[in-house]
CSV table of C-alpha atoms in Angstrom, one decimal:
chain,number,residue,atom,x,y,z
A,111,MET,CA,-20.7,70.8,12.4
A,112,PRO,CA,-18.9,71.5,15.6
A,113,GLY,CA,-15.4,73.0,15.3
A,114,GLN,CA,-12.4,73.4,17.6
A,115,ASP,CA,-13.7,76.7,18.9
A,116,ASP,CA,-17.0,75.1,19.8
A,117,ILE,CA,-15.2,72.3,21.6
A,118,ARG,CA,-13.0,74.7,23.6
A,119,ALA,CA,-16.1,76.6,24.7
A,120,ALA,CA,-17.8,73.4,25.7
A,121,ALA,CA,-14.7,72.3,27.8
A,122,ALA,CA,-14.8,75.6,29.7
A,123,LEU,CA,-18.5,75.4,30.4
A,124,ILE,CA,-18.7,71.8,31.5
A,125,ALA,CA,-15.5,71.8,33.6
A,126,PRO,CA,-17.2,72.3,36.9
A,127,HIS,CA,-19.6,69.4,36.2
A,128,VAL,CA,-17.4,66.6,34.9
A,129,HIS,CA,-14.2,64.7,35.8
A,130,ARG,CA,-10.9,65.2,34.2
A,131,THR,CA,-10.3,61.5,33.6
A,132,PRO,CA,-6.8,59.9,34.0
A,133,VAL,CA,-4.4,58.9,31.3
A,134,MET,CA,-1.6,56.3,31.6
A,135,GLN,CA,1.1,54.7,29.6
A,136,THR,CA,1.1,50.9,30.0
A,137,ASP,CA,2.7,47.8,28.6
A,138,MET,CA,0.2,45.6,30.4
A,139,LEU,CA,-2.4,45.4,27.7
A,140,THR,CA,-0.6,44.3,24.5
A,141,GLU,CA,2.4,42.1,24.2
A,142,GLY,CA,5.5,43.9,23.1
A,143,MET,CA,3.8,47.3,22.8
A,144,SER,CA,3.3,50.2,25.1
A,145,LEU,CA,-0.1,52.0,24.8
A,146,GLN,CA,-1.4,55.2,26.0
A,147,VAL,CA,-4.9,54.8,27.4
A,148,LYS,CA,-7.5,57.3,28.6
A,149,LEU,CA,-9.7,55.9,31.3
A,150,GLU,CA,-13.0,57.7,30.4
A,151,ASN,CA,-14.7,54.8,32.2
A,152,THR,CA,-13.9,56.7,35.4
A,153,GLN,CA,-16.1,59.6,34.3
A,154,LYS,CA,-19.3,60.5,36.2
A,155,THR,CA,-21.9,57.9,35.4
A,156,GLY,CA,-19.1,55.7,34.1
A,157,VAL,CA,-19.1,57.1,30.6
A,158,PHE,CA,-18.1,60.0,28.3
A,159,LYS,CA,-21.7,60.8,27.5
A,160,VAL,CA,-22.1,63.0,30.5
A,161,ARG,CA,-19.9,65.6,28.7
A,162,GLY,CA,-22.4,66.1,25.9
A,163,ALA,CA,-25.4,65.9,28.2
A,164,PHE,CA,-24.1,68.8,30.4
A,165,TYR,CA,-23.1,70.9,27.4
A,166,THR,CA,-26.4,70.5,25.7
A,167,LEU,CA,-28.4,71.4,28.8
A,168,LEU,CA,-26.1,74.3,29.7
A,169,THR,CA,-26.5,75.9,26.2
A,170,GLN,CA,-30.1,75.5,25.3
A,171,PRO,CA,-33.3,76.8,27.1
A,172,VAL,CA,-34.9,73.8,28.8
A,173,PRO,CA,-38.7,74.0,28.7
A,174,GLU,CA,-40.9,73.5,31.8
A,175,ALA,CA,-41.6,70.0,30.5
A,176,GLY,CA,-37.9,69.2,30.9
A,177,VAL,CA,-35.8,66.9,28.8
A,178,VAL,CA,-36.4,63.6,27.1
A,179,ALA,CA,-33.9,61.1,25.8
A,180,ALA,CA,-33.8,57.7,24.2
A,181,SER,CA,-30.8,55.6,25.1
A,182,GLY,CA,-29.3,52.1,25.2
A,183,GLY,CA,-28.6,53.0,28.8
A,184,ASN,CA,-25.5,55.2,29.1
A,185,HIS,CA,-26.8,58.3,27.4
A,186,GLY,CA,-30.0,58.1,29.4
A,187,ALA,CA,-28.1,57.8,32.7
A,188,SER,CA,-25.9,60.8,31.6
A,189,VAL,CA,-28.9,63.0,30.6
A,190,ALA,CA,-30.8,62.1,33.8
A,191,PHE,CA,-27.7,62.8,35.9
A,192,ALA,CA,-27.1,66.2,34.2
A,193,ALA,CA,-30.8,67.1,34.4
A,194,ARG,CA,-30.9,66.4,38.1
A,195,ALA,CA,-27.7,68.4,38.7
A,196,LEU,CA,-29.2,71.4,36.9
A,197,GLY,CA,-32.7,71.2,38.3
A,198,HIS,CA,-34.6,69.9,35.3
A,199,ARG,CA,-37.2,67.1,34.9
A,200,ALA,CA,-36.1,64.2,32.7
A,201,ARG,CA,-37.9,61.4,31.0
A,202,ILE,CA,-35.8,58.5,29.7
A,203,TYR,CA,-36.7,55.7,27.3
A,204,VAL,CA,-34.5,52.6,27.2
A,205,PRO,CA,-34.9,49.2,25.6
A,206,GLU,CA,-34.9,46.1,27.7
A,207,ILE,CA,-31.5,45.1,26.5
A,208,ALA,CA,-30.1,48.1,28.4
A,209,GLY,CA,-29.6,45.7,31.3
A,210,PRO,CA,-30.1,46.0,35.1
A,211,ALA,CA,-26.9,48.0,35.9
A,212,LYS,CA,-27.8,50.8,33.4
A,213,ILE,CA,-31.5,50.8,34.3
A,214,GLY,CA,-30.6,51.0,37.9
A,215,LEU,CA,-28.2,53.9,37.4
A,216,ILE,CA,-31.0,55.8,35.7
A,217,ARG,CA,-33.5,55.1,38.4
A,218,GLU,CA,-31.0,56.4,41.0
A,219,THR,CA,-31.2,59.8,39.4
A,220,GLY,CA,-34.9,60.0,40.0
A,221,ALA,CA,-35.7,60.4,36.3
A,222,ASP,CA,-39.1,59.2,34.9
A,223,LEU,CA,-37.9,56.0,33.3
A,224,GLU,CA,-39.8,53.8,30.8
A,225,VAL,CA,-38.2,50.4,29.7
A,226,VAL,CA,-39.5,49.4,26.3
A,227,PRO,CA,-39.4,46.2,24.3
A,228,GLY,CA,-37.0,46.1,21.4
A,229,ALA,CA,-33.8,48.1,20.7
A,230,TYR,CA,-32.6,51.7,20.8
A,231,ALA,CA,-34.6,52.6,17.7
A,232,ASP,CA,-37.8,51.6,19.5
A,233,ALA,CA,-37.0,53.8,22.4
A,234,LEU,CA,-36.3,56.7,20.1
A,235,LYS,CA,-39.7,56.5,18.5
A,236,LEU,CA,-41.3,56.8,21.9
A,237,ALA,CA,-39.0,59.6,23.0
A,238,ARG,CA,-39.9,61.6,19.8
A,239,ALA,CA,-43.6,61.0,20.5
A,240,PHE,CA,-43.2,62.3,24.0
A,241,GLU,CA,-41.3,65.4,22.7
A,242,ALA,CA,-44.2,66.1,20.3
A,243,GLU,CA,-46.8,65.7,22.9
A,244,THR,CA,-45.3,67.7,25.8
A,245,GLY,CA,-42.7,70.1,24.3
A,246,ALA,CA,-39.9,68.5,26.2
A,247,MET,CA,-36.4,69.0,24.8
A,248,GLN,CA,-35.0,66.0,23.0
A,249,VAL,CA,-31.3,65.3,23.8
A,250,HIS,CA,-30.0,63.1,21.0
A,251,ALA,CA,-27.7,60.3,22.0
A,252,TYR,CA,-25.0,60.9,19.3
A,253,ASP,CA,-26.1,63.2,16.5
A,254,GLY,CA,-26.7,66.6,18.0
A,255,PHE,CA,-24.4,69.6,17.8
A,256,GLY,CA,-24.1,69.9,21.6
A,257,THR,CA,-23.7,66.2,22.1
A,258,VAL,CA,-20.8,66.0,19.6
A,259,ALA,CA,-19.1,69.2,20.9
A,260,GLY,CA,-19.4,68.0,24.4
A,261,GLN,CA,-17.9,64.6,23.5
A,262,GLY,CA,-15.1,66.4,21.7
A,263,THR,CA,-13.9,67.8,25.0
A,264,CYS,CA,-12.6,64.3,25.9
A,265,THR,CA,-10.0,64.4,23.1
A,266,LEU,CA,-9.1,68.1,23.8
A,267,GLU,CA,-8.5,67.1,27.4
A,268,TRP,CA,-6.4,64.2,26.3
A,269,GLU,CA,-4.1,66.4,24.3
A,270,GLU,CA,-3.8,68.8,27.2
A,271,GLN,CA,-2.7,65.7,29.2
A,272,GLY,CA,0.1,64.9,26.8
A,273,LEU,CA,-1.5,62.6,24.2
A,274,ASP,CA,1.5,61.1,22.5
A,275,ALA,CA,0.2,59.0,19.6
A,276,ASP,CA,0.2,58.8,15.9
A,277,THR,CA,-3.0,56.8,16.0
A,278,VAL,CA,-6.1,57.1,18.3
A,279,ILE,CA,-8.4,54.1,18.5
A,280,ILE,CA,-12.1,54.7,19.5
A,281,ALA,CA,-15.1,52.4,19.6
A,282,VAL,CA,-18.2,53.5,17.7
A,283,GLY,CA,-21.9,53.0,18.2
A,284,GLY,CA,-23.9,56.0,16.8
A,285,GLY,CA,-20.7,57.9,16.4
A,286,GLY,CA,-20.9,60.8,18.9
A,287,LEU,CA,-17.6,60.1,20.7
A,288,ILE,CA,-15.5,59.6,17.6
A,289,ALA,CA,-17.2,62.5,15.8
A,290,GLY,CA,-16.1,64.7,18.7
A,291,ALA,CA,-12.6,63.3,18.4
A,292,MET,CA,-12.5,63.9,14.6
A,293,ALA,CA,-13.9,67.4,15.0
A,294,TRP,CA,-11.2,68.3,17.5
A,295,LEU,CA,-8.2,66.6,15.8
A,296,GLN,CA,-9.0,67.8,12.3
A,297,GLY,CA,-6.9,65.1,10.7
A,298,ARG,CA,-3.8,65.8,12.8
A,299,ARG,CA,-3.7,62.2,14.0
A,300,LYS,CA,-4.9,59.0,12.5
A,301,VAL,CA,-8.3,57.9,13.9
A,302,ILE,CA,-9.5,54.3,13.7
A,303,ALA,CA,-13.1,53.4,14.4
A,304,VAL,CA,-13.8,50.0,15.9
A,305,GLU,CA,-17.2,48.3,15.9
A,306,PRO,CA,-18.5,44.8,16.8
A,307,GLU,CA,-19.1,42.5,13.8
A,308,LEU,CA,-22.7,42.2,15.0
A,309,ALA,CA,-23.3,46.0,15.0
A,310,PRO,CA,-21.3,47.4,12.0
A,311,THR,CA,-23.1,50.7,11.7
A,312,LEU,CA,-20.4,53.0,10.5
A,313,TRP,CA,-18.7,50.3,8.5
A,314,THR,CA,-21.9,49.7,6.6
A,315,ALA,CA,-22.6,53.4,6.0
A,316,LEU,CA,-19.1,53.9,4.6
A,317,ARG,CA,-19.8,51.1,2.2
A,318,ASP,CA,-23.5,51.7,1.3
A,319,GLY,CA,-24.1,55.3,2.1
A,320,PRO,CA,-25.3,57.5,5.0
A,321,ASP,CA,-28.8,56.2,5.0
A,322,ALA,CA,-27.8,52.5,5.5
A,323,GLU,CA,-29.4,50.7,8.5
A,324,VAL,CA,-28.2,47.5,10.1
A,325,GLU,CA,-29.5,44.9,12.5
A,326,VAL,CA,-27.6,45.1,15.7
A,327,GLY,CA,-26.8,42.4,18.2
A,328,GLY,CA,-24.1,40.9,20.3
A,329,ILE,CA,-22.6,41.6,23.7
A,330,ALA,CA,-22.1,45.3,23.1
A,331,ALA,CA,-25.5,46.1,21.6
A,332,ASN,CA,-26.8,48.0,24.7
A,333,ALA,CA,-24.1,50.6,24.1
A,334,LEU,CA,-22.9,50.2,20.5
A,335,GLY,CA,-26.4,49.4,19.1
A,336,ALA,CA,-27.4,52.2,16.8
A,337,ARG,CA,-29.0,51.0,13.6
A,338,ARG,CA,-27.9,54.0,11.7
A,339,ILE,CA,-24.8,56.1,12.0
A,340,GLY,CA,-25.1,59.8,12.9
A,341,THR,CA,-24.9,62.3,10.1
A,342,ILE,CA,-22.2,64.3,11.8
A,343,CYS,CA,-20.0,61.2,12.3
A,344,TYR,CA,-20.5,60.0,8.7
A,345,ASP,CA,-19.6,63.4,7.2
A,346,LEU,CA,-16.5,63.7,9.3
A,347,ALA,CA,-15.4,60.1,8.7
A,348,ARG,CA,-15.7,60.7,4.9
A,349,GLN,CA,-13.9,64.1,5.2
A,350,PHE,CA,-10.9,62.6,7.1
A,351,GLY,CA,-10.8,59.2,5.6
A,352,VAL,CA,-11.5,57.3,8.8
A,353,GLU,CA,-11.6,53.6,8.5
A,354,SER,CA,-13.9,51.3,10.5
A,355,LEU,CA,-12.6,47.9,11.6
A,356,LEU,CA,-14.8,45.0,13.0
A,357,VAL,CA,-14.1,42.8,15.9
A,358,THR,CA,-15.9,39.7,17.2
A,359,ASP,CA,-17.8,39.4,20.4
A,360,GLU,CA,-15.1,36.9,21.6
A,361,ALA,CA,-12.4,39.5,21.0
A,362,ILE,CA,-14.4,42.1,22.9
A,363,ALA,CA,-14.9,39.8,25.9
A,364,GLU,CA,-11.2,38.9,25.9
A,365,ALA,CA,-10.3,42.6,25.9
A,366,GLN,CA,-12.6,43.1,28.9
A,367,ASP,CA,-10.8,40.5,30.7
A,368,ALA,CA,-7.4,42.0,29.8
A,369,LEU,CA,-8.4,45.4,31.1
A,370,TRP,CA,-9.2,43.7,34.4
A,371,ARG,CA,-6.1,41.6,34.6
A,372,GLY,CA,-3.7,44.3,33.4
A,373,LEU,CA,-5.1,47.5,34.9
A,374,ARG,CA,-7.8,46.3,37.3
A,375,GLN,CA,-10.4,48.3,35.3
A,376,VAL,CA,-13.9,46.8,35.2
A,377,VAL,CA,-15.6,47.9,32.0
A,378,GLU,CA,-18.6,47.0,29.9
A,379,PRO,CA,-18.1,45.3,26.5
A,380,ALA,CA,-18.3,48.7,24.6
A,381,GLY,CA,-15.6,50.0,26.9
A,382,ALA,CA,-13.2,47.3,25.8
A,383,THR,CA,-14.1,47.3,22.0
A,384,ALA,CA,-11.3,49.7,21.0
A,385,LEU,CA,-8.7,47.6,22.7
A,386,ALA,CA,-10.0,44.4,21.1
A,387,VAL,CA,-8.9,45.5,17.7
A,388,LEU,CA,-5.3,45.4,18.9
A,389,ARG,CA,-5.4,42.3,21.0
A,390,SER,CA,-7.1,40.3,18.2
A,391,GLY,CA,-4.7,41.4,15.6
A,392,VAL,CA,-7.3,43.0,13.4
A,393,TYR,CA,-5.2,46.2,13.5
A,394,ARG,CA,-1.4,45.7,13.5
A,395,PRO,CA,0.5,49.0,14.1
A,396,GLU,CA,3.6,49.7,11.9
A,397,PRO,CA,7.0,49.5,13.6
A,398,GLY,CA,7.5,52.6,15.8
A,399,GLU,CA,3.8,53.6,15.5
A,400,LYS,CA,2.6,55.2,18.7
A,401,VAL,CA,-1.0,54.1,19.5
A,402,ALA,CA,-3.5,55.4,22.0
A,403,VAL,CA,-6.8,53.7,23.1
A,404,LEU,CA,-9.9,55.3,24.6
A,405,VAL,CA,-11.5,53.2,27.2
A,406,CYS,CA,-15.0,54.6,27.2
A,407,GLY,CA,-17.6,52.8,29.4
A,408,ALA,CA,-18.0,51.1,32.8
A,409,ASN,CA,-21.6,50.0,32.9
A,410,PRO,CA,-22.2,47.2,33.6
A,411,ALA,CA,-19.3,45.3,35.2
A,412,PRO,CA,-18.4,42.0,33.7
A,413,ALA,CA,-17.8,38.9,35.8
A,414,VAL,CA,-14.2,38.7,36.7
A,415,ALA,CA,-12.3,35.9,38.3
């Protein structure tokens, strides 16, 4: 389980390789409320996952066979990007639902890419088979120590930039990003998880137990499409009493549009999911409650008018 010392070490190590993403206070996203937002969608590869990818590759011996990863798209692009930067071979498996923008981003890195039928779980099976056959190093999308410690640097950085919030709202797929936030914050701030109604992975696990699996679908499935929550995320969510709230696809799409109209930020559905819980009224802050939202993904761009 990564701790604060691990996350501090990760931040120092990956600093030359990642962006320090901007933070702003804005009243342009929610009526009558000022929010602090961190625009992690401006990260290299457009997503926070590059943090965990670099930290993993910088702290583990990479075999001659290189690295392998299964991904809904963003993790694969981040692992491929980090591998190229550090001089390693990379093989990436993604499902067809990853979409052309993410698939194109992976291809640009020069990684060996295989697009497979089905969902993330199907890509993961092939990645594990490749690992067993070749000895390549598996970089898990959300449930590895290095992945979570790396993602935790996002919240550490945010606090260094003056995070002023009682409540931090973060979207959840497999749980790597929010696990990193929980590992860093250690209960010092309220953390709220947000998931699509059609991919309620953490919500279901908190109800039915850590081995629960869900069918995933909807507009955010190529980023928030894990069928089973990560063990690290589940354990931390139980430890700190983190609640998961569900939002509709319609609410996510509306939040995407709001980020474009209000901040001129073009994000994918997953990147707007945390904001959707506020704009839809699923979460209503108490009077005087200071709220912060993490905008986490920029691939692919939605259609904007």
